[in-house]
């Protein structure tokens, strides 16, 4: 006895592949709709006219463009890892919400806490500059950099650049 295969009820919906047969102005309108929706939370005909679409284009393409805008509304952004210059700049400014993360580094709780300690030490040094605070600031930064997956030469470059940028204090 031969079994008959039945279509699964769990099939994925079919989406057009990159909207190949779509008019170029419809694709442009779709992108404009996504941008307008991101900025203002909605799209009006007046917004599309200001974006350079004619009334006839709006009538002809609005429904298809809106459907495509919904289907492609999720963009995945990738962030590039911090390069040496980025790490030096971030360490010089010591902003708590901008920790340096090179390639293969994830912002774990430990890294975030260590960066926060450095930012606090840097802030304390700027408020009350004395040699002990300066040494503590550099030690905390060194500890943070040791927890990152970077080469010792990069770690030393960051430390030397930050130390050179810090104000010199005398006792």
PDB file of C-alpha atoms in Angstrom:
ATOM      1  CA  UNK A   1       0.000   0.000   0.000  1.00  0.00           C
ATOM      2  CA  UNK A   2       1.391   3.350  -1.026  1.00  0.00           C
ATOM      3  CA  UNK A   3       1.091   6.274   1.336  1.00  0.00           C
ATOM      4  CA  UNK A   4      -0.040   9.599   0.034  1.00  0.00           C
ATOM      5  CA  UNK A   5       1.843  12.539   1.457  1.00  0.00           C
ATOM      6  CA  UNK A   6      -0.304  15.384   2.556  1.00  0.00           C
ATOM      7  CA  UNK A   7       0.881  18.950   2.750  1.00  0.00           C
ATOM      8  CA  UNK A   8       1.884  20.002   6.232  1.00  0.00           C
ATOM      9  CA  UNK A   9      -0.109  22.642   8.027  1.00  0.00           C
ATOM     10  CA  UNK A  10       3.199  23.992   9.298  1.00  0.00           C
ATOM     11  CA  UNK A  11       4.461  25.282   5.972  1.00  0.00           C
ATOM     12  CA  UNK A  12       6.035  28.715   5.930  1.00  0.00           C
ATOM     13  CA  UNK A  13       4.190  31.475   4.113  1.00  0.00           C
ATOM     14  CA  UNK A  14       5.585  32.291   0.716  1.00  0.00           C
ATOM     15  CA  UNK A  15       7.096  35.753   0.463  1.00  0.00           C
ATOM     16  CA  UNK A  16       8.211  37.209  -2.818  1.00  0.00           C
ATOM     17  CA  UNK A  17      11.942  36.852  -3.309  1.00  0.00           C
ATOM     18  CA  UNK A  18      13.337  40.361  -3.093  1.00  0.00           C
ATOM     19  CA  UNK A  19      10.258  41.704  -4.871  1.00  0.00           C
ATOM     20  CA  UNK A  20      11.841  40.992  -8.258  1.00  0.00           C
ATOM     21  CA  UNK A  21       8.914  42.027 -10.448  1.00  0.00           C
ATOM     22  CA  UNK A  22       8.084  45.181  -8.523  1.00  0.00           C
ATOM     23  CA  UNK A  23       8.202  48.639 -10.067  1.00  0.00           C
ATOM     24  CA  UNK A  24      11.267  50.628  -8.901  1.00  0.00           C
ATOM     25  CA  UNK A  25       9.112  53.519  -7.673  1.00  0.00           C
ATOM     26  CA  UNK A  26       7.127  51.051  -5.561  1.00  0.00           C
ATOM     27  CA  UNK A  27      10.369  49.877  -3.945  1.00  0.00           C
ATOM     28  CA  UNK A  28      11.385  53.495  -3.328  1.00  0.00           C
ATOM     29  CA  UNK A  29       8.001  54.211  -1.784  1.00  0.00           C
ATOM     30  CA  UNK A  30       8.366  51.164   0.450  1.00  0.00           C
ATOM     31  CA  UNK A  31      11.717  52.437   1.747  1.00  0.00           C
ATOM     32  CA  UNK A  32      10.269  55.926   2.225  1.00  0.00           C
ATOM     33  CA  UNK A  33       7.348  54.458   4.165  1.00  0.00           C
ATOM     34  CA  UNK A  34       9.720  52.560   6.453  1.00  0.00           C
ATOM     35  CA  UNK A  35      11.730  55.700   7.126  1.00  0.00           C
ATOM     36  CA  UNK A  36       8.648  57.847   7.687  1.00  0.00           C
ATOM     37  CA  UNK A  37       7.130  55.282  10.021  1.00  0.00           C
ATOM     38  CA  UNK A  38      10.364  55.098  12.017  1.00  0.00           C
ATOM     39  CA  UNK A  39      10.459  58.879  12.429  1.00  0.00           C
ATOM     40  CA  UNK A  40       6.814  59.756  13.009  1.00  0.00           C
ATOM     41  CA  UNK A  41       5.057  56.476  13.782  1.00  0.00           C
ATOM     42  CA  UNK A  42       2.817  56.662  10.718  1.00  0.00           C
ATOM     43  CA  UNK A  43       2.674  57.482   7.035  1.00  0.00           C
ATOM     44  CA  UNK A  44       0.305  60.006   5.484  1.00  0.00           C
ATOM     45  CA  UNK A  45      -0.225  60.849   1.831  1.00  0.00           C
ATOM     46  CA  UNK A  46       1.154  64.332   2.533  1.00  0.00           C
ATOM     47  CA  UNK A  47       4.374  62.762   3.818  1.00  0.00           C
ATOM     48  CA  UNK A  48       4.749  60.754   0.626  1.00  0.00           C
ATOM     49  CA  UNK A  49       4.135  63.846  -1.503  1.00  0.00           C
ATOM     50  CA  UNK A  50       6.832  65.703   0.473  1.00  0.00           C
ATOM     51  CA  UNK A  51       9.094  62.698  -0.175  1.00  0.00           C
ATOM     52  CA  UNK A  52       8.729  63.293  -3.917  1.00  0.00           C
ATOM     53  CA  UNK A  53       5.960  60.903  -4.965  1.00  0.00           C
ATOM     54  CA  UNK A  54       3.134  62.041  -7.227  1.00  0.00           C
ATOM     55  CA  UNK A  55      -0.527  61.505  -6.405  1.00  0.00           C
ATOM     56  CA  UNK A  56      -0.856  58.941  -9.188  1.00  0.00           C
ATOM     57  CA  UNK A  57       2.155  56.987  -7.853  1.00  0.00           C
ATOM     58  CA  UNK A  58       0.644  57.012  -4.386  1.00  0.00           C
ATOM     59  CA  UNK A  59      -2.678  55.671  -5.698  1.00  0.00           C
ATOM     60  CA  UNK A  60      -0.957  53.015  -7.813  1.00  0.00           C
ATOM     61  CA  UNK A  61       1.757  51.776  -5.417  1.00  0.00           C
ATOM     62  CA  UNK A  62       0.606  52.573  -1.881  1.00  0.00           C
ATOM     63  CA  UNK A  63      -0.883  49.180  -0.987  1.00  0.00           C
ATOM     64  CA  UNK A  64       1.984  47.121  -2.421  1.00  0.00           C
ATOM     65  CA  UNK A  65       4.586  49.465  -0.962  1.00  0.00           C
ATOM     66  CA  UNK A  66       2.951  49.288   2.469  1.00  0.00           C
ATOM     67  CA  UNK A  67       2.900  45.474   2.316  1.00  0.00           C
ATOM     68  CA  UNK A  68       6.583  45.377   1.332  1.00  0.00           C
ATOM     69  CA  UNK A  69       7.454  47.884   4.053  1.00  0.00           C
ATOM     70  CA  UNK A  70       5.876  45.609   6.657  1.00  0.00           C
ATOM     71  CA  UNK A  71       7.581  42.490   5.294  1.00  0.00           C
ATOM     72  CA  UNK A  72      10.997  44.138   5.258  1.00  0.00           C
ATOM     73  CA  UNK A  73      10.592  46.284   8.353  1.00  0.00           C
ATOM     74  CA  UNK A  74      13.087  44.355  10.417  1.00  0.00           C
ATOM     75  CA  UNK A  75      16.648  45.300   9.662  1.00  0.00           C
ATOM     76  CA  UNK A  76      19.493  43.619  11.422  1.00  0.00           C
ATOM     77  CA  UNK A  77      22.265  46.024  12.176  1.00  0.00           C
ATOM     78  CA  UNK A  78      25.713  44.791  12.942  1.00  0.00           C
ATOM     79  CA  UNK A  79      28.079  46.858  14.952  1.00  0.00           C
ATOM     80  CA  UNK A  80      31.715  46.788  14.078  1.00  0.00           C
ATOM     81  CA  UNK A  81      34.052  45.953  16.921  1.00  0.00           C
ATOM     82  CA  UNK A  82      36.152  48.703  18.407  1.00  0.00           C
ATOM     83  CA  UNK A  83      39.533  49.266  16.833  1.00  0.00           C
ATOM     84  CA  UNK A  84      42.578  50.473  18.757  1.00  0.00           C
ATOM     85  CA  UNK A  85      41.759  54.131  18.078  1.00  0.00           C
ATOM     86  CA  UNK A  86      38.175  53.596  19.270  1.00  0.00           C
ATOM     87  CA  UNK A  87      39.339  51.934  22.463  1.00  0.00           C
ATOM     88  CA  UNK A  88      41.768  54.774  23.195  1.00  0.00           C
ATOM     89  CA  UNK A  89      39.116  57.413  22.551  1.00  0.00           C
ATOM     90  CA  UNK A  90      36.559  55.674  24.753  1.00  0.00           C
ATOM     91  CA  UNK A  91      39.091  55.205  27.549  1.00  0.00           C
ATOM     92  CA  UNK A  92      40.075  58.887  27.378  1.00  0.00           C
ATOM     93  CA  UNK A  93      36.474  60.060  27.706  1.00  0.00           C
ATOM     94  CA  UNK A  94      35.343  57.317  30.130  1.00  0.00           C
ATOM     95  CA  UNK A  95      31.595  57.393  29.470  1.00  0.00           C
ATOM     96  CA  UNK A  96      29.818  54.623  31.425  1.00  0.00           C
ATOM     97  CA  UNK A  97      27.494  53.737  28.551  1.00  0.00           C
ATOM     98  CA  UNK A  98      30.285  53.469  25.936  1.00  0.00           C
ATOM     99  CA  UNK A  99      32.589  50.663  26.970  1.00  0.00           C
ATOM    100  CA  UNK A 100      35.271  49.589  24.507  1.00  0.00           C
ATOM    101  CA  UNK A 101      34.506  46.173  23.031  1.00  0.00           C
ATOM    102  CA  UNK A 102      36.966  44.685  20.554  1.00  0.00           C
ATOM    103  CA  UNK A 103      36.128  41.722  18.324  1.00  0.00           C
ATOM    104  CA  UNK A 104      34.931  38.597  20.162  1.00  0.00           C
ATOM    105  CA  UNK A 105      34.050  40.549  23.317  1.00  0.00           C
ATOM    106  CA  UNK A 106      30.522  40.433  24.680  1.00  0.00           C
ATOM    107  CA  UNK A 107      29.264  43.050  27.134  1.00  0.00           C
ATOM    108  CA  UNK A 108      28.996  40.739  30.151  1.00  0.00           C
ATOM    109  CA  UNK A 109      27.991  41.898  33.593  1.00  0.00           C
ATOM    110  CA  UNK A 110      31.597  41.658  34.768  1.00  0.00           C
ATOM    111  CA  UNK A 111      32.894  43.786  31.899  1.00  0.00           C
ATOM    112  CA  UNK A 112      30.198  46.397  32.411  1.00  0.00           C
ATOM    113  CA  UNK A 113      30.961  46.532  36.138  1.00  0.00           C
ATOM    114  CA  UNK A 114      34.713  46.791  35.546  1.00  0.00           C
ATOM    115  CA  UNK A 115      34.173  49.602  33.027  1.00  0.00           C
ATOM    116  CA  UNK A 116      31.898  51.383  35.501  1.00  0.00           C
ATOM    117  CA  UNK A 117      34.625  51.174  38.136  1.00  0.00           C
ATOM    118  CA  UNK A 118      37.102  52.728  35.718  1.00  0.00           C
ATOM    119  CA  UNK A 119      34.659  55.516  34.854  1.00  0.00           C
ATOM    120  CA  UNK A 120      34.136  56.201  38.557  1.00  0.00           C
ATOM    121  CA  UNK A 121      37.894  56.248  39.178  1.00  0.00           C
ATOM    122  CA  UNK A 122      38.414  58.560  36.212  1.00  0.00           C
ATOM    123  CA  UNK A 123      35.680  60.885  37.472  1.00  0.00           C
ATOM    124  CA  UNK A 124      37.205  60.919  40.950  1.00  0.00           C
ATOM    125  CA  UNK A 125      40.597  61.775  39.461  1.00  0.00           C
ATOM    126  CA  UNK A 126      39.129  64.657  37.474  1.00  0.00           C
ATOM    127  CA  UNK A 127      37.419  66.038  40.596  1.00  0.00           C
ATOM    128  CA  UNK A 128      40.388  65.573  42.910  1.00  0.00           C
ATOM    129  CA  UNK A 129      43.610  65.112  40.966  1.00  0.00           C
ATOM    130  CA  UNK A 130      46.377  63.678  43.106  1.00  0.00           C
ATOM    131  CA  UNK A 131      48.998  61.002  42.320  1.00  0.00           C
ATOM    132  CA  UNK A 132      47.225  58.205  44.203  1.00  0.00           C
ATOM    133  CA  UNK A 133      44.005  58.776  42.258  1.00  0.00           C
ATOM    134  CA  UNK A 134      45.944  58.769  38.994  1.00  0.00           C
ATOM    135  CA  UNK A 135      47.607  55.447  39.835  1.00  0.00           C
ATOM    136  CA  UNK A 136      44.295  53.946  40.932  1.00  0.00           C
ATOM    137  CA  UNK A 137      42.642  55.089  37.701  1.00  0.00           C
ATOM    138  CA  UNK A 138      45.346  53.445  35.591  1.00  0.00           C
ATOM    139  CA  UNK A 139      45.227  50.240  37.669  1.00  0.00           C
ATOM    140  CA  UNK A 140      41.454  49.931  37.226  1.00  0.00           C
ATOM    141  CA  UNK A 141      41.766  50.574  33.472  1.00  0.00           C
ATOM    142  CA  UNK A 142      44.512  47.948  33.264  1.00  0.00           C
ATOM    143  CA  UNK A 143      42.288  45.472  35.084  1.00  0.00           C
ATOM    144  CA  UNK A 144      39.447  46.138  32.634  1.00  0.00           C
ATOM    145  CA  UNK A 145      41.732  45.743  29.623  1.00  0.00           C
ATOM    146  CA  UNK A 146      43.134  42.459  30.997  1.00  0.00           C
ATOM    147  CA  UNK A 147      39.635  40.997  30.949  1.00  0.00           C
ATOM    148  CA  UNK A 148      39.270  41.723  27.215  1.00  0.00           C
ATOM    149  CA  UNK A 149      40.399  39.291  24.494  1.00  0.00           C
ATOM    150  CA  UNK A 150      43.171  41.561  23.180  1.00  0.00           C
ATOM    151  CA  UNK A 151      46.917  41.218  22.756  1.00  0.00           C
ATOM    152  CA  UNK A 152      49.217  42.676  25.436  1.00  0.00           C
ATOM    153  CA  UNK A 153      50.660  45.137  22.901  1.00  0.00           C
ATOM    154  CA  UNK A 154      47.185  46.601  22.291  1.00  0.00           C
ATOM    155  CA  UNK A 155      46.550  46.762  26.037  1.00  0.00           C
ATOM    156  CA  UNK A 156      49.839  48.621  26.554  1.00  0.00           C
ATOM    157  CA  UNK A 157      49.092  51.010  23.680  1.00  0.00           C
ATOM    158  CA  UNK A 158      45.744  51.943  25.235  1.00  0.00           C
ATOM    159  CA  UNK A 159      47.294  52.378  28.683  1.00  0.00           C
ATOM    160  CA  UNK A 160      50.134  54.567  27.381  1.00  0.00           C
ATOM    161  CA  UNK A 161      47.811  56.734  25.282  1.00  0.00           C
ATOM    162  CA  UNK A 162      45.393  57.281  28.176  1.00  0.00           C
ATOM    163  CA  UNK A 163      48.202  57.947  30.637  1.00  0.00           C
ATOM    164  CA  UNK A 164      49.733  60.505  28.272  1.00  0.00           C
ATOM    165  CA  UNK A 165      46.371  62.264  27.951  1.00  0.00           C
ATOM    166  CA  UNK A 166      45.775  62.433  31.709  1.00  0.00           C
ATOM    167  CA  UNK A 167      46.862  65.598  33.479  1.00  0.00           C
ATOM    168  CA  UNK A 168      50.181  65.347  35.353  1.00  0.00           C
ATOM    169  CA  UNK A 169      49.873  65.949  39.069  1.00  0.00           C
ATOM    170  CA  UNK A 170      52.497  66.728  41.683  1.00  0.00           C
ATOM    171  CA  UNK A 171      52.404  66.007  45.354  1.00  0.00           C
TER     172      UNK A 171
END
